[in-house]
Each structure stands twice: as structure tokens, then as C-alpha cells.
CSV table of C-alpha atoms in Angstrom, one decimal:
chain,number,residue,atom,x,y,z
H,1,MET,CA,92.0,40.7,90.3
H,2,LYS,CA,89.4,42.7,88.4
H,3,ARG,CA,87.7,41.1,85.4
H,4,THR,CA,87.6,43.5,82.4
H,5,TYR,CA,86.7,43.0,78.7
H,6,CYS,CA,89.8,42.6,76.5
H,7,PRO,CA,89.1,43.4,72.8
H,8,ILE,CA,92.2,41.4,71.8
H,9,CYS,CA,91.1,38.2,73.6
H,10,ALA,CA,87.4,39.0,72.9
H,11,THR,CA,86.4,38.0,76.4
H,12,PHE,CA,86.3,39.2,80.0
H,13,VAL,CA,89.7,38.5,81.6
H,14,ASP,CA,91.4,38.9,84.9
H,15,THR,CA,93.6,42.0,84.9
H,16,ARG,CA,96.7,43.1,86.7
H,17,ILE,CA,97.2,46.7,87.8
H,18,GLU,CA,100.5,48.5,87.7
H,19,THR,CA,101.3,52.0,88.8
H,20,VAL,CA,103.2,53.8,86.0
H,21,GLU,CA,104.1,57.3,85.0
H,22,GLN,CA,101.9,58.7,82.3
H,23,GLY,CA,102.7,61.7,80.1
H,24,PHE,CA,100.2,64.4,79.1
H,25,THR,CA,100.5,67.6,77.2
H,26,VAL,CA,98.6,70.4,78.9
H,27,ARG,CA,98.5,73.7,77.0
H,28,GLY,CA,101.6,72.7,75.2
H,29,GLU,CA,103.4,71.8,78.4
H,30,PRO,CA,104.4,68.2,79.2
H,31,ILE,CA,103.0,67.0,82.5
H,32,ASP,CA,103.8,63.5,84.0
H,33,VAL,CA,101.5,61.9,86.6
H,34,LEU,CA,101.5,58.6,88.3
H,35,GLY,CA,98.4,56.4,87.5
H,36,GLN,CA,97.2,52.9,87.5
H,37,ILE,CA,97.0,51.0,84.2
H,38,HIS,CA,95.0,47.8,83.7
H,39,TYR,CA,96.7,45.0,81.8
H,40,CYS,CA,95.1,41.9,80.3
H,41,GLY,CA,96.0,38.8,82.3
H,42,GLN,CA,96.1,36.7,79.2
H,43,CYS,CA,97.7,38.7,76.4
H,44,GLY,CA,99.3,41.4,78.4
H,45,GLU,CA,97.9,44.4,76.5
H,46,ALA,CA,97.0,47.6,78.2
H,47,LEU,CA,93.3,48.0,78.5
H,48,VAL,CA,91.4,51.2,77.9
H,49,ALA,CA,89.4,52.3,80.9
H,50,GLU,CA,87.5,55.6,80.4
H,51,ASP,CA,87.1,56.3,84.1
H,52,ASN,CA,90.8,55.7,84.6
H,53,ASP,CA,91.8,57.9,81.7
H,54,SER,CA,89.6,60.7,83.0
H,55,ALA,CA,91.1,60.4,86.4
H,56,LEU,CA,94.6,60.6,85.0
H,57,LEU,CA,93.8,63.7,82.9
H,58,GLU,CA,92.2,65.3,86.0
H,59,LYS,CA,95.5,64.6,87.9
H,60,ALA,CA,97.4,66.2,85.0
H,61,TYR,CA,95.2,69.3,85.2
H,62,SER,CA,95.6,69.4,88.9
H,63,SER,CA,99.4,69.2,88.6
H,64,TYR,CA,99.3,72.0,86.1
H,65,ARG,CA,97.1,74.2,88.4
H,66,THR,CA,99.5,73.7,91.3
H,67,LYS,CA,102.5,74.5,89.2
H,68,HIS,CA,101.0,77.7,87.8
H,69,GLY,CA,99.1,78.7,91.0
H,70,LEU,CA,95.6,78.4,89.5
H,71,LEU,CA,92.5,78.1,91.6
H,72,SER,CA,91.0,74.6,91.7
H,73,PRO,CA,87.4,73.8,90.6
H,74,GLN,CA,86.5,73.4,94.3
H,75,GLU,CA,88.0,76.8,95.2
H,76,ILE,CA,86.1,78.5,92.3
H,77,ARG,CA,82.9,76.9,93.5
H,78,ALA,CA,83.5,77.9,97.1
H,79,LEU,CA,84.1,81.5,96.0
H,80,ARG,CA,80.9,81.6,94.0
H,81,GLU,CA,78.9,80.1,96.9
H,82,LYS,CA,80.5,82.5,99.3
H,83,TYR,CA,78.6,85.3,97.5
H,84,GLY,CA,75.5,83.2,97.1
H,85,LEU,CA,75.4,83.4,93.3
H,86,SER,CA,74.3,80.9,90.7
H,87,GLN,CA,76.9,79.9,88.1
H,88,ARG,CA,75.1,82.1,85.5
H,89,SER,CA,74.8,85.1,87.8
H,90,PHE,CA,78.5,84.8,88.8
H,91,ALA,CA,79.5,84.7,85.1
H,92,LYS,CA,77.5,87.8,84.4
H,93,LEU,CA,79.0,89.6,87.3
H,94,LEU,CA,82.4,88.9,85.9
H,95,GLY,CA,81.4,89.7,82.4
H,96,TRP,CA,82.0,86.2,81.1
H,97,GLY,CA,79.9,83.8,79.0
H,98,ASP,CA,77.0,82.1,80.7
H,99,ILE,CA,78.6,78.6,80.8
H,100,THR,CA,82.2,79.7,81.6
H,101,ILE,CA,81.8,79.1,85.4
H,102,HIS,CA,80.1,75.8,84.8
H,103,ARG,CA,83.1,74.7,82.7
H,104,TYR,CA,85.6,75.8,85.3
H,105,GLU,CA,83.8,74.2,88.2
H,106,SER,CA,83.5,71.0,86.1
H,107,GLY,CA,87.3,70.8,85.7
H,108,ALA,CA,88.2,72.9,82.6
H,109,LEU,CA,91.3,75.0,83.0
H,110,GLN,CA,90.8,78.7,83.4
H,111,ASP,CA,93.1,81.1,81.6
H,112,ILE,CA,95.5,83.3,83.6
H,113,ALA,CA,93.4,86.5,83.2
H,114,HIS,CA,90.3,84.8,84.5
H,115,ASP,CA,92.2,83.3,87.4
H,116,SER,CA,93.6,86.6,88.3
H,117,LEU,CA,90.1,88.2,88.4
H,118,LEU,CA,88.8,85.3,90.5
H,119,ARG,CA,91.7,85.7,93.0
H,120,LEU,CA,91.1,89.5,93.1
H,121,ILE,CA,87.5,89.2,94.2
H,122,GLN,CA,88.4,86.8,97.0
H,123,ASP,CA,88.8,90.1,98.8
H,124,PRO,CA,85.3,91.5,99.3
H,125,SER,CA,86.5,95.1,98.9
H,126,ASN,CA,87.6,94.3,95.4
H,127,LEU,CA,84.2,92.8,94.6
H,128,GLU,CA,82.6,96.0,95.7
H,129,THR,CA,84.6,97.8,93.0
H,130,LEU,CA,83.5,95.3,90.4
H,131,LEU,CA,79.8,95.9,91.2
H,132,GLY,CA,80.0,99.4,89.8
H,133,SER,CA,80.7,98.1,86.3
H,134,ALA,CA,78.4,95.1,86.6
H,135,LYS,CA,75.2,97.0,87.6
H,136,ASN,CA,73.8,96.7,84.0
H,137,ARG,CA,74.6,93.0,83.8
H,138,ILE,CA,72.9,91.6,86.8
H,139,PRO,CA,69.4,92.2,88.4
H,140,PRO,CA,69.0,94.9,91.0
H,141,SER,CA,67.9,92.3,93.6
H,142,VAL,CA,71.2,90.5,93.2
H,143,LEU,CA,73.1,93.8,93.4
H,144,ASP,CA,71.3,94.7,96.6
H,145,ARG,CA,72.0,91.3,98.1
H,146,LEU,CA,75.7,91.6,97.3
H,147,HIS,CA,75.9,95.1,98.8
H,148,ALA,CA,74.3,93.8,102.0
H,149,LEU,CA,76.7,90.8,102.1
H,150,LEU,CA,79.7,93.1,101.6
H,151,GLN,CA,78.6,95.3,104.5
H,152,ALA,CA,78.3,92.2,106.7
H,153,GLU,CA,81.7,91.0,105.5
H,154,GLU,CA,83.3,94.4,106.3
H,155,HIS,CA,81.7,94.4,109.7
H,156,THR,CA,83.0,90.8,110.4
H,157,TYR,CA,86.4,91.8,109.2
H,158,PHE,CA,86.7,94.8,111.6
H,159,ARG,CA,85.2,92.9,114.5
H,160,THR,CA,87.6,90.1,113.9
H,161,CYS,CA,90.5,92.5,113.7
H,162,VAL,CA,89.5,94.1,117.0
H,163,GLU,CA,89.1,90.7,118.7
H,164,ARG,CA,92.4,89.4,117.5
H,165,MET,CA,94.3,92.6,118.5
H,166,THR,CA,92.8,92.6,122.0
H,167,ALA,CA,92.4,88.8,122.7
H,168,TYR,CA,95.7,88.6,124.7
H,169,GLU,CA,95.7,92.0,126.4
H,170,ALA,CA,96.2,91.6,130.2
H,171,ALA,CA,94.4,93.4,132.9
H,172,ASP,CA,97.3,95.5,134.0
H,173,GLN,CA,98.5,99.0,134.7
H,174,PHE,CA,98.1,99.9,131.0
H,175,SER,CA,94.5,98.7,130.7
H,176,GLY,CA,93.3,100.1,134.0
H,177,TYR,CA,93.3,96.6,135.6
H,178,ARG,CA,90.4,95.5,133.3
H,179,PRO,CA,90.6,93.4,130.2
H,180,PHE,CA,89.7,95.5,127.2
H,181,ASP,CA,86.0,95.2,126.2
H,182,PRO,CA,85.1,96.6,122.8
H,183,ASP,CA,81.4,96.7,123.7
H,184,ARG,CA,82.1,98.8,126.8
H,185,PHE,CA,84.3,101.0,124.7
H,186,SER,CA,81.5,101.5,122.2
H,187,GLY,CA,79.1,102.1,125.0
H,188,LEU,CA,81.2,104.8,126.5
H,189,VAL,CA,81.6,106.5,123.1
H,190,LEU,CA,77.9,106.5,122.7
H,191,ALA,CA,77.3,107.8,126.3
H,192,LEU,CA,79.6,110.7,125.7
H,193,LEU,CA,78.2,111.6,122.2
H,194,ASN,CA,74.6,111.3,123.4
H,195,SER,CA,75.4,113.4,126.5
H,196,THR,CA,77.0,116.2,124.4
H,197,GLY,CA,75.1,116.1,121.1
H,198,GLY,CA,78.3,115.3,119.2
H,199,LEU,CA,82.0,115.8,119.6
H,200,LEU,CA,85.0,116.7,117.5
H,201,ASN,CA,87.4,113.8,117.0
H,202,THR,CA,90.1,115.3,119.2
H,203,LYS,CA,87.7,116.2,122.0
H,204,LEU,CA,86.1,112.7,122.0
H,205,ASN,CA,89.3,110.8,122.4
H,206,LYS,CA,90.4,113.1,125.2
H,207,MET,CA,87.1,112.7,127.0
H,208,LEU,CA,87.4,109.0,126.7
H,209,TRP,CA,90.8,109.2,128.4
H,210,TYR,CA,89.5,111.4,131.2
H,211,SER,CA,86.6,109.1,131.8
H,212,ASP,CA,88.7,105.9,132.1
H,213,PHE,CA,91.3,107.6,134.3
H,214,LEU,CA,88.8,109.4,136.5
H,215,HIS,CA,87.0,106.1,137.2
H,216,CYS,CA,90.3,104.4,137.9
H,217,LYS,CA,91.3,107.2,140.2
H,218,GLU,CA,88.1,106.6,142.3
H,219,LEU,CA,87.7,102.8,142.1
H,220,ALA,CA,91.1,101.5,140.9
H,221,ILE,CA,89.7,100.1,137.6
H,222,SER,CA,88.9,101.7,134.2
H,223,ILE,CA,85.6,101.7,132.5
H,224,THR,CA,86.6,100.2,129.1
H,225,GLY,CA,90.0,98.5,129.7
H,226,SER,CA,91.4,100.6,126.9
H,227,PRO,CA,95.2,101.3,126.8
H,228,TYR,CA,96.1,104.9,125.9
H,229,LEU,CA,99.0,106.2,123.9
H,230,HIS,CA,101.0,109.4,124.3
H,231,TYR,CA,100.4,111.2,120.9
H,232,GLN,CA,101.1,114.8,119.8
H,233,TYR,CA,97.6,116.1,120.6
H,234,GLY,CA,97.3,114.2,123.9
H,235,PRO,CA,96.3,110.8,125.1
H,236,VAL,CA,94.5,108.6,122.5
H,237,PRO,CA,92.9,105.1,122.9
H,238,ARG,CA,95.0,102.4,121.3
H,239,ASN,CA,93.4,101.3,118.0
H,240,TYR,CA,91.1,104.3,118.2
H,241,SER,CA,90.6,104.6,114.4
H,242,LEU,CA,89.9,100.9,114.0
H,243,LEU,CA,87.4,101.0,116.9
H,244,THR,CA,85.5,104.0,115.6
H,245,THR,CA,85.5,102.6,112.1
H,246,MET,CA,84.0,99.4,113.4
H,247,MET,CA,81.3,101.5,115.2
H,248,GLU,CA,80.5,103.3,112.0
H,249,ILE,CA,80.1,100.0,110.1
H,250,GLU,CA,77.8,98.7,112.8
H,251,GLY,CA,75.7,101.8,112.4
H,252,LEU,CA,76.3,103.1,115.9
H,253,ILE,CA,77.9,106.4,115.1
H,254,GLU,CA,78.6,108.6,112.1
H,255,HIS,CA,81.0,111.3,111.4
H,256,ASN,CA,81.0,114.4,109.2
H,257,GLU,CA,83.5,117.0,108.2
H,258,LYS,CA,83.1,120.5,109.7
H,259,VAL,CA,84.9,123.4,108.0
H,260,TYR,CA,86.4,125.9,110.5
H,261,ASP,CA,88.3,128.1,108.2
H,262,ALA,CA,87.5,127.9,104.5
H,263,ALA,CA,90.3,130.2,103.6
H,264,SER,CA,93.0,128.1,105.2
H,265,GLY,CA,91.3,124.8,104.6
H,266,ILE,CA,91.0,123.8,108.3
H,267,VAL,CA,88.5,120.9,108.6
H,268,GLY,CA,87.6,118.8,111.6
H,269,GLU,CA,85.7,115.5,112.1
H,270,VAL,CA,82.6,115.6,114.2
H,271,PHE,CA,81.2,112.3,115.6
H,272,THR,CA,77.5,111.9,116.4
H,273,ALA,CA,75.6,109.0,117.9
H,274,SER,CA,73.2,107.1,115.7
H,275,VAL,CA,71.6,105.0,118.5
H,276,ASP,CA,70.7,105.6,122.1
H,277,THR,CA,73.1,104.7,124.9
H,278,ASP,CA,72.6,101.4,126.6
H,279,TRP,CA,73.1,102.6,130.2
H,280,SER,CA,72.4,99.1,131.6
H,281,MET,CA,76.0,98.1,130.9
H,282,PHE,CA,77.3,100.7,133.3
H,283,SER,CA,77.4,100.9,137.1
H,284,ASP,CA,76.1,104.0,139.0
H,285,THR,CA,79.6,105.2,139.4
H,286,GLU,CA,80.4,104.8,135.7
H,287,ARG,CA,77.2,106.8,134.8
H,288,GLU,CA,78.3,109.5,137.2
H,289,VAL,CA,81.8,109.7,135.6
H,290,VAL,CA,80.1,110.3,132.2
H,291,GLN,CA,78.0,113.1,133.7
H,292,ILE,CA,81.1,114.7,135.3
H,293,ILE,CA,83.2,114.5,132.1
H,294,ALA,CA,80.3,115.8,129.9
H,295,SER,CA,79.6,118.7,132.2
H,296,HIS,CA,83.2,119.7,132.9
H,297,PHE,CA,84.3,119.8,129.3
H,298,SER,CA,81.0,121.0,127.8
H,299,SER,CA,82.4,124.5,126.9
H,300,HIS,CA,85.9,123.3,126.1
H,301,THR,CA,87.2,123.7,122.6
H,302,ALA,CA,89.3,120.8,121.2
H,303,THR,CA,92.4,123.0,121.7
H,304,ARG,CA,91.6,123.7,125.3
H,305,ILE,CA,91.0,120.0,126.2
H,306,LYS,CA,94.2,119.1,124.4
H,307,ASP,CA,96.1,121.7,126.4
H,308,ASP,CA,94.5,120.4,129.6
H,309,SER,CA,95.6,116.8,128.9
H,310,HIS,CA,99.1,118.0,128.2
H,311,SER,CA,99.3,119.5,131.6
H,312,GLU,CA,98.5,116.2,133.3
H,313,ALA,CA,101.3,114.3,134.9
H,314,ALA,CA,100.3,111.2,133.0
H,315,TYR,CA,101.1,113.0,129.7
H,316,LYS,CA,104.1,115.1,130.9
H,317,ASP,CA,105.9,112.1,132.4
H,318,THR,CA,105.6,109.7,129.5
H,319,ALA,CA,107.5,109.5,126.2
H,320,ALA,CA,105.9,110.2,122.9
H,321,GLY,CA,104.4,107.0,121.3
H,322,THR,CA,104.4,105.0,124.6
H,323,MET,CA,101.5,103.7,126.6
H,324,ILE,CA,100.3,105.7,129.5
H,325,SER,CA,100.1,103.8,132.8
H,326,TYR,CA,96.9,104.1,134.8
H,327,ALA,CA,99.2,104.5,137.9
H,328,TYR,CA,99.0,108.2,137.0
H,329,ALA,CA,95.3,108.2,137.6
H,330,LYS,CA,95.9,109.2,141.2
H,331,ASP,CA,97.4,112.5,139.9
H,332,LEU,CA,94.5,113.3,137.6
H,333,SER,CA,93.4,117.0,138.0
H,334,LEU,CA,89.7,115.9,138.0
H,335,SER,CA,87.9,114.3,140.9
H,336,PHE,CA,84.3,113.4,141.8
H,337,GLY,CA,82.6,116.6,142.7
H,338,THR,CA,84.3,118.5,140.0
H,339,GLY,CA,81.9,121.2,138.8
H,340,ASP,CA,81.5,123.3,135.7
H,341,ASP,CA,84.2,125.7,134.8
């Protein structure tokens, strides 16, 4: 029993507690919640308890949020803290009144439009769009910090995607009998770009294929563990676009468009390295493979290396869209000792 003051009996009395259904009206909508009510042990009257009434109202609001899919105060606070903003800065970013976020985090119900915007910026890419219109509302230092945070978020997203997509890949005939290693893949891309001064997109992915297959031909294991797919323009590393995008976000490479025929609008992508190659991750044989590939294909156009790859048994004997087995490495036209054309 809990002793509580009863205004009817004008004294502190023992109370009994019962769980009953309480009705509330939230934004014109009836909401019923279960709550505990204190009754006087002498006269039987229900006793007012502010803490209890506040808890019941909070439960009613919570039920309303769940029913209408609104973010909870805890989720709104977590979103703000995710971006490292004060309540006032967060409100200014969103174009709201200074105390709006404080009210929502303290339990006030947000309207549907505000909730939709909050949900939208849970995705960092949407927040980046919002920053363009908010640059006059928040200090430059806050803008710079948010841009840096978004770059880190983007990097984490792509790195996580790569790790998830390759976590369960086996070391088998399609990976060159080595588990895929995104860092070795990045290292080989840098080695080829630094050895050539830059490469067209098509030429780069063919040279990656030749590098991995040549090493597998000599030592029965690939350099990167990357699977390769039979595409229209020759073998291409699986997840190639994702991997090169990740490298760009990490500041390892950059790409620019190169116009080949302005009249017909023919444009190609040229990749260049932004950092030096870390040769320490490679064995002597792997370094030799890079030198052979860079030298052999130095004068090849993208069309010529594409045609060369099409003539390889690994490409001719596999179906479009399928993975290419490293078992074909033994039939590769290149070998150690291959010289310049």
C-alpha cells in the first residue's frame, strides 16, 4: 500500500492501485491506454496523481505515434545527435522555429510534414540536398562539419556494401582460389594507373583481368580474388563500378571525361591515381605481373585490348553475363616473358 493525501478525507490514506483503461483524445482521435489508478482506501475516490497522469498521456501519445508511424522523441534526438547538432542548429537547418526540436524531443507530437522531413534526412544523401537551401541559415563552420560528416558517411556506406557483398565469397575457381580482398583490388588498380599515367575505363578493367589471370596462370592463384563477368566489351570485375566509386570516395583515384569525337558525342572515362602505389602488399611475382601487363598493353587502344580479350578462350567459351572460371588461365595468350608488341 502507498500512503497518499486524499482531499476528500483530508488526510494521508492507504491506497489501492487498479489497472484500468483510460480514454484520451489526441488530435481529435480517441486513444485508449491501460494505466494504474490510485484509489483512497477509506472513501474509495480516485486520487489525482500528476506523475501518473503525465505517464498516461505519454502512453497515449506513444500509441498515436505508433498508429500513424511517427518518429519517437528518442528517435528524433538520435537523428540530431547523429549529425552532431544542437537543438537550435538542427531546427535552423530544417527551417523551423528555435524551440521546435526541443518540444519534439520533450514529447510534443510533431505534425506529419515535419515527421516526413525528419524521416527523409535519415538518409545522409537527402541531408546533402537540404544543405544547399540551408547555407544562409546556419554558420559556415557547421556547414563544413556536416559536409565532412556526409563524406565519411558515404565512404562508410560504400565500404559496408563492398564488405557485405564479398563477405561470403569462397576461394574457388571463380575468384582465382583466393578470397576477394578489396584492399588488394584497390592496390592493383593504383599499380596499373601509376604504371601507365592513367587509363580509359574499358582498358583498365581489361588490364585488371589480364593481371589476375596471368598471375593465376603462373602460380595458380589470382592477385585480388576478384570474380570476372563476361560482358559485351570483354571481361569485367564483378562490382567494378561499386569498387571504383568506393576508391574515388576514399580519394585514391579520380576520373574525368575525355571527348574523342565532339561531332558524334563520343566520350570516354579516364581514371588516374591520386596517391602512390603501396607496393609492399604485393609479392615480387605480382609486381612483375603489373610490369608485364603495363608494358604489353602500353600502346593498345581500348578497342584493341577489348578485341584481344574477345579472342581469349576464357571469353569465347563462356556465356554472356556469366562468371569466367580461372580454369581458363592456363589458356591465356600472355605468359611471363611476354615482351612489347
